[in-house]
Amino acid sequence: SFLAFNIDAVMIASPDQFHTKSLHAAISAKKHVFVEKPLIVYRSEIPLLSDALRSAKQQKLILTSCHPRRFDPPFIWFKTKKDDLERALGRPLHFNFDFSYHKASKEWKQQCGLLMDHISDEIDLINFIYGYTGFHITKIIDKPNYYHTIGRRDDGMTFSFIGTRLLDARHYREMMIVRHEKGRVMVNTENGTALIQNDEDGVIHIIPIPPTDYPQRFQKTTANFFLAIQDKATNYLTTEDLWINSITAVYLNDGTEWTYTR
C-alpha cells in the first residue's frame, strides 16, 4: 500500500481507503511521507490522522500531500496581484472555482463521489490565496463525475466549487472567477488569460498570464518533498493545511454541511 523510495521516505499512492492506515504506519515507523489525497475517507479514522499529524510534527518528519495548484503560475500571479486588484475593484465578495476534467481512468474512482477526490484541492486553493478563516460549507450534489458545494467564510466572502469529470479527451479545464465590489477577475488557467472587468468605468482588460504547466505542477510537489527532507526547502503544506483539507472532505462526504471553527 506504499512505495519506499529509500529507508527514510515513502510515497502512499494506493486507493483512497488505504491512505490513513498506511500513513499512520509510516509515521509510526519514523518515515517521511508523501501521501496522495484524500488523507482520510472515514470519520472513524480521524483519531489516526490526528495522531499521525501530531507525531510527524513532534518528530520533525516531513508529511505532505498533492495540492499542485499552489505551484501553478496563474494562481501565483493572482495571489501576487491580489492587493492591486482589490484597490482597483474593491474587496472580494465571491470566489468561484469551476473545472471540467477527463473521465476517471481508474475504475475504483468511478464508484465514489467526485467531492472526496477534489474538495480538498478547492479548499486548499482559497486558503492559499486568501489565508485561513473559519467557514461553513454545504454540499449541493456529489456524484462520481459531478460535484457542487457552496459556502461562506468568516471574513464575509462567499464561495462556490463546481466540477465535472466527463470529458472524453484528456483535458484539465479550469476557470477561477472572483467577484469584487466593483467588478470581477476571470482567470483561465489553460490558455493563460486573465480578464479584468471594472464595472465603475466599464473597461475590460484581457491580460496574458503564464498558463498552467500540468507535468511541471506535479514535479514541483514531489521535488518540494525531497528538498524538504534534505532541509533545502520548507514543506509547502503545513499541519493545519493537511488537517483542514482532510476533515472538510471527510465531513462533507459523510453529510451535507459542515462548519470549520478557527
mmCIF file of N, CA, C and O in Angstrom, residues 147-182:
data_model
loop_
_atom_site.group_PDB
_atom_site.id
_atom_site.type_symbol
_atom_site.label_atom_id
_atom_site.label_comp_id
_atom_site.label_asym_id
_atom_site.label_seq_id
_atom_site.Cartn_x
_atom_site.Cartn_y
_atom_site.Cartn_z
ATOM 1 N N TYR A 147 -19.723 17.351 -8.942
ATOM 2 C CA TYR A 147 -19.987 17.789 -7.579
ATOM 3 C C TYR A 147 -20.090 19.302 -7.517
ATOM 4 O O TYR A 147 -19.576 20.029 -8.375
ATOM 5 N N HIS A 148 -20.819 19.794 -6.498
ATOM 6 C CA HIS A 148 -21.020 21.222 -6.317
ATOM 7 C C HIS A 148 -21.206 21.514 -4.833
ATOM 8 O O HIS A 148 -21.979 20.845 -4.154
ATOM 9 N N THR A 149 -20.458 22.488 -4.334
ATOM 10 C CA THR A 149 -20.609 22.942 -2.955
ATOM 11 C C THR A 149 -20.660 24.466 -2.934
ATOM 12 O O THR A 149 -20.139 25.133 -3.834
ATOM 13 N N ILE A 150 -21.279 25.017 -1.889
ATOM 14 C CA ILE A 150 -21.286 26.458 -1.676
ATOM 15 C C ILE A 150 -20.938 26.722 -0.222
ATOM 16 O O ILE A 150 -21.101 25.849 0.642
ATOM 17 N N GLY A 151 -20.443 27.928 0.060
ATOM 18 C CA GLY A 151 -20.083 28.207 1.438
ATOM 19 C C GLY A 151 -19.858 29.680 1.706
ATOM 20 O O GLY A 151 -19.929 30.531 0.817
ATOM 21 N N ARG A 152 -19.561 29.976 2.974
ATOM 22 C CA ARG A 152 -19.286 31.338 3.410
ATOM 23 C C ARG A 152 -18.155 31.319 4.425
ATOM 24 O O ARG A 152 -18.172 30.533 5.371
ATOM 25 N N ARG A 153 -17.171 32.162 4.210
ATOM 26 C CA ARG A 153 -16.048 32.297 5.127
ATOM 27 C C ARG A 153 -16.375 33.317 6.217
ATOM 28 O O ARG A 153 -17.231 34.191 6.039
ATOM 29 N N ASP A 154 -15.663 33.235 7.337
ATOM 30 C CA ASP A 154 -15.887 34.177 8.433
ATOM 31 C C ASP A 154 -15.469 35.596 8.078
ATOM 32 O O ASP A 154 -15.886 36.551 8.742
ATOM 33 N N ASP A 155 -14.644 35.762 7.037
ATOM 34 C CA ASP A 155 -14.268 37.111 6.610
ATOM 35 C C ASP A 155 -15.330 37.746 5.708
ATOM 36 O O ASP A 155 -15.155 38.864 5.216
ATOM 37 N N GLY A 156 -16.445 37.023 5.483
ATOM 38 C CA GLY A 156 -17.549 37.564 4.705
ATOM 39 C C GLY A 156 -17.608 37.109 3.260
ATOM 40 O O GLY A 156 -18.631 37.279 2.586
ATOM 41 N N MET A 157 -16.544 36.542 2.751
ATOM 42 C CA MET A 157 -16.529 36.092 1.362
ATOM 43 C C MET A 157 -17.324 34.792 1.211
ATOM 44 O O MET A 157 -17.198 33.882 2.025
ATOM 45 N N THR A 158 -18.159 34.750 0.174
ATOM 46 C CA THR A 158 -18.845 33.500 -0.151
ATOM 47 C C THR A 158 -18.053 32.776 -1.232
ATOM 48 O O THR A 158 -17.187 33.360 -1.893
ATOM 49 N N PHE A 159 -18.345 31.489 -1.419
ATOM 50 C CA PHE A 159 -17.602 30.734 -2.424
ATOM 51 C C PHE A 159 -18.451 29.610 -2.988
ATOM 52 O O PHE A 159 -19.438 29.174 -2.380
ATOM 53 N N SER A 160 -18.047 29.165 -4.167
ATOM 54 C CA SER A 160 -18.712 28.058 -4.847
ATOM 55 C C SER A 160 -17.656 27.225 -5.553
ATOM 56 O O SER A 160 -16.793 27.764 -6.240
ATOM 57 N N PHE A 161 -17.727 25.921 -5.360
ATOM 58 C CA PHE A 161 -16.844 24.997 -6.055
ATOM 59 C C PHE A 161 -17.709 24.053 -6.882
ATOM 60 O O PHE A 161 -18.645 23.442 -6.360
ATOM 61 N N ILE A 162 -17.399 23.927 -8.151
ATOM 62 C CA ILE A 162 -18.178 23.054 -9.018
ATOM 63 C C ILE A 162 -17.245 22.392 -10.029
ATOM 64 O O ILE A 162 -16.316 23.016 -10.532
ATOM 65 N N GLY A 163 -17.470 21.110 -10.274
ATOM 66 C CA GLY A 163 -16.594 20.423 -11.217
ATOM 67 C C GLY A 163 -17.232 19.178 -11.807
ATOM 68 O O GLY A 163 -18.145 18.585 -11.221
ATOM 69 N N THR A 164 -16.742 18.810 -12.978
ATOM 70 C CA THR A 164 -17.193 17.581 -13.632
ATOM 71 C C THR A 164 -15.989 16.786 -14.117
ATOM 72 O O THR A 164 -14.901 17.331 -14.311
ATOM 73 N N ARG A 165 -16.225 15.507 -14.319
ATOM 74 C CA ARG A 165 -15.198 14.608 -14.834
ATOM 75 C C ARG A 165 -15.855 13.788 -15.949
ATOM 76 O O ARG A 165 -16.098 12.598 -15.810
ATOM 77 N N LEU A 166 -16.136 14.473 -17.069
ATOM 78 C CA LEU A 166 -16.950 13.866 -18.127
ATOM 79 C C LEU A 166 -16.339 13.953 -19.520
ATOM 80 O O LEU A 166 -16.917 13.431 -20.481
ATOM 81 N N LEU A 167 -15.187 14.619 -19.657
ATOM 82 C CA LEU A 167 -14.599 14.800 -20.985
ATOM 83 C C LEU A 167 -13.999 13.499 -21.507
ATOM 84 O O LEU A 167 -13.386 12.735 -20.760
ATOM 85 N N ASP A 168 -14.159 13.267 -22.799
ATOM 86 C CA ASP A 168 -13.538 12.098 -23.424
ATOM 87 C C ASP A 168 -12.044 12.344 -23.643
ATOM 88 O O ASP A 168 -11.225 11.446 -23.457
ATOM 89 N N ALA A 169 -11.713 13.561 -24.056
ATOM 90 C CA ALA A 169 -10.304 13.912 -24.275
ATOM 91 C C ALA A 169 -9.646 14.224 -22.931
ATOM 92 O O ALA A 169 -10.301 14.641 -21.976
ATOM 93 N N ARG A 170 -8.337 14.027 -22.877
ATOM 94 C CA ARG A 170 -7.614 14.246 -21.621
ATOM 95 C C ARG A 170 -7.287 15.738 -21.465
ATOM 96 O O ARG A 170 -6.241 16.217 -21.911
ATOM 97 N N HIS A 171 -8.208 16.440 -20.827
ATOM 98 C CA HIS A 171 -8.044 17.866 -20.604
ATOM 99 C C HIS A 171 -8.264 18.196 -19.135
ATOM 100 O O HIS A 171 -8.937 17.464 -18.408
ATOM 101 N N TYR A 172 -7.703 19.349 -18.725
ATOM 102 C CA TYR A 172 -7.931 19.895 -17.394
ATOM 103 C C TYR A 172 -8.362 21.352 -17.576
ATOM 104 O O TYR A 172 -7.541 22.265 -17.525
ATOM 105 N N ARG A 173 -9.655 21.581 -17.812
ATOM 106 C CA ARG A 173 -10.157 22.940 -17.992
ATOM 107 C C ARG A 173 -10.472 23.527 -16.619
ATOM 108 O O ARG A 173 -11.256 22.933 -15.860
ATOM 109 N N GLU A 174 -9.889 24.669 -16.313
ATOM 110 C CA GLU A 174 -10.125 25.302 -15.018
ATOM 111 C C GLU A 174 -10.385 26.799 -15.204
ATOM 112 O O GLU A 174 -9.693 27.469 -15.971
ATOM 113 N N MET A 175 -11.384 27.307 -14.479
ATOM 114 C CA MET A 175 -11.712 28.721 -14.511
ATOM 115 C C MET A 175 -11.941 29.210 -13.083
ATOM 116 O O MET A 175 -12.719 28.602 -12.334
ATOM 117 N N MET A 176 -11.258 30.275 -12.710
ATOM 118 C CA MET A 176 -11.465 30.905 -11.412
ATOM 119 C C MET A 176 -12.038 32.295 -11.641
ATOM 120 O O MET A 176 -11.490 33.081 -12.408
ATOM 121 N N ILE A 177 -13.160 32.586 -10.993
ATOM 122 C CA ILE A 177 -13.792 33.895 -11.112
ATOM 123 C C ILE A 177 -13.949 34.483 -9.717
ATOM 124 O O ILE A 177 -14.574 33.869 -8.841
ATOM 125 N N VAL A 178 -13.385 35.651 -9.513
ATOM 126 C CA VAL A 178 -13.511 36.335 -8.224
ATOM 127 C C VAL A 178 -14.337 37.598 -8.443
ATOM 128 O O VAL A 178 -13.944 38.477 -9.216
ATOM 129 N N ARG A 179 -15.490 37.671 -7.785
ATOM 130 C CA ARG A 179 -16.367 38.838 -7.877
ATOM 131 C C ARG A 179 -15.996 39.830 -6.782
ATOM 132 O O ARG A 179 -16.034 39.506 -5.594
ATOM 133 N N HIS A 180 -15.590 41.015 -7.201
ATOM 134 C CA HIS A 180 -15.261 42.091 -6.259
ATOM 135 C C HIS A 180 -16.448 43.051 -6.155
ATOM 136 O O HIS A 180 -17.457 42.905 -6.842
ATOM 137 N N GLU A 181 -16.325 44.050 -5.299
ATOM 138 C CA GLU A 181 -17.412 45.015 -5.123
ATOM 139 C C GLU A 181 -17.729 45.767 -6.409
ATOM 140 O O GLU A 181 -18.888 46.093 -6.684
ATOM 141 N N LYS A 182 -16.708 46.045 -7.206
ATOM 142 C CA LYS A 182 -16.909 46.872 -8.402
ATOM 143 C C LYS A 182 -16.444 46.194 -9.688
ATOM 144 O O LYS A 182 -16.093 46.861 -10.653
#
